[in-house]
């Protein structure tokens, strides 16, 4: 047996946090330890990269207290022994340098902040230029956001910051997150100030219009709405630049036009190319159990039923003014049923379908095949039901004569599709239908699972990630660009119709009953009548920052606490509605 001992398990690791925080050692002393650690073990070690990260983090924390000469030594170490060394080492191997392999992004972000503290903005931009040309892979916004903020703030160098930001977006994969909002709003402020300094107060200038359109789109990708604080910041900025600003109280006051300026908001479209991409994302999924079969083959009968037997074609559906409503069967049937006497309510679906057809619309219902059987499992989420299922006691419901009559009616009318859910989630069917039928499709559901839909569209099978092209897999597995959360949000904003159902008093004497069985024991529970159904349709415009062709700016203000839907409206004074 070998007695050799792995040196990595015996050599002590440098704990920078312990040295700085616990032992209170000066960073000058810790710097020597970090350099020695890097020299002895190299940046291939994750522990060494972590120590370097932590050291640079504490340098940023103590920027105001550290001598300029020491900071210059730290930057020289970063440039010569960390950044340049890592790039050259990658080149020697015939590869491009990837952040995270031998140098972490956190260290780069800290170095940029130290460059700014030393007023060496040029060096910070040179670092960005090298990243653009010699560094591969994703770059997080937080790595360089301090530089954008510096240039747009006290340095008054917006054109350079804007140009570099466009380069970074075009050349690097960008992950859009709400944390980007504050910096992007500061870029909007800088753009307005720059325009005002040029002696202009309207949006006649094409360069200003183009830049603002781009920045508003960036905010939409990052956060859609702006915070109250940022709304106040923008309001002050625009007013100082000679614009008129007004707060609009709700979305309703934007219909059909903005009550403050008369501007017309638009709905962000889904392009034909994006529609094709969404369809391909669903059709290329590998299905559960049966390997080598894609969802496209499995969904073909549903597609034919939807476009054929149901009396629709893709072109007819897209060109017609008639809307085609897809009812998410289980979601609607279980509304308000999470109580011990709850049930699976086919009558919910019937009321909604009849209401929509009376308005002249077409209706289709997607329903997992198990719910159409004479007996089906009842899935209500009460404490009692969960305990019963935990103990292996499954609650079965028996279909009533009235429910059988409804199913027969829908089947005869070609309205209901029995979804095979043993191979594919039933959610795929209504998502697929909404994309297939185009702009006139609507889906009635309270499923708010944006992340759930993202997972469905970006995974080949539940719980599996797409493999690389060279990985061993079935021939049908293809790696494509992921469906963005922005595209999913726009799809959701176009098709999803939420629903509210109010029931009569549970204690009504004339309430019908439904039968359930728990391990063979049958009991009859009240079937509480429906009192009212209310459908909440998507807005005819997108609740995102917008710039109209006439030059009116509109910013939606986030207010999750109170549920308000206010807007900030900005116009030049001669455009303001009287």
PDB file of C-alpha atoms in Angstrom, residues 17 36 82 111 120 226 240-241 243-244 332 439-440 478 524 528-529 569 572:
ATOM      1  CA  UNK A  17     -10.563  36.382   6.801  1.00  0.00           C
ATOM      2  CA  UNK A  36       3.705  33.662  -1.078  1.00  0.00           C
ATOM      3  CA  UNK A  82      -2.575  37.557 -11.641  1.00  0.00           C
ATOM      4  CA  UNK A 111      -9.101  45.690  -9.007  1.00  0.00           C
ATOM      5  CA  UNK A 120      -6.515  55.727 -12.862  1.00  0.00           C
ATOM      6  CA  UNK A 226     -38.201  50.954 -11.497  1.00  0.00           C
ATOM      7  CA  UNK A 240     -33.683  69.947 -14.104  1.00  0.00           C
ATOM      8  CA  UNK A 241     -33.275  69.383 -17.847  1.00  0.00           C
ATOM      9  CA  UNK A 243     -38.939  68.465 -18.995  1.00  0.00           C
ATOM     10  CA  UNK A 244     -42.408  68.205 -17.511  1.00  0.00           C
ATOM     11  CA  UNK A 332     -59.306  25.967 -13.166  1.00  0.00           C
ATOM     12  CA  UNK A 439     -51.216  36.342 -31.269  1.00  0.00           C
ATOM     13  CA  UNK A 440     -54.920  35.508 -30.949  1.00  0.00           C
ATOM     14  CA  UNK A 478     -29.400  19.286 -29.226  1.00  0.00           C
ATOM     15  CA  UNK A 524     -70.566  12.678   0.295  1.00  0.00           C
ATOM     16  CA  UNK A 528     -70.752  24.625  -3.381  1.00  0.00           C
ATOM     17  CA  UNK A 529     -72.450  26.557  -6.233  1.00  0.00           C
ATOM     18  CA  UNK A 569     -44.749  60.308 -17.413  1.00  0.00           C
ATOM     19  CA  UNK A 572     -41.071  68.237 -23.069  1.00  0.00           C
TER      20      UNK A 572
END
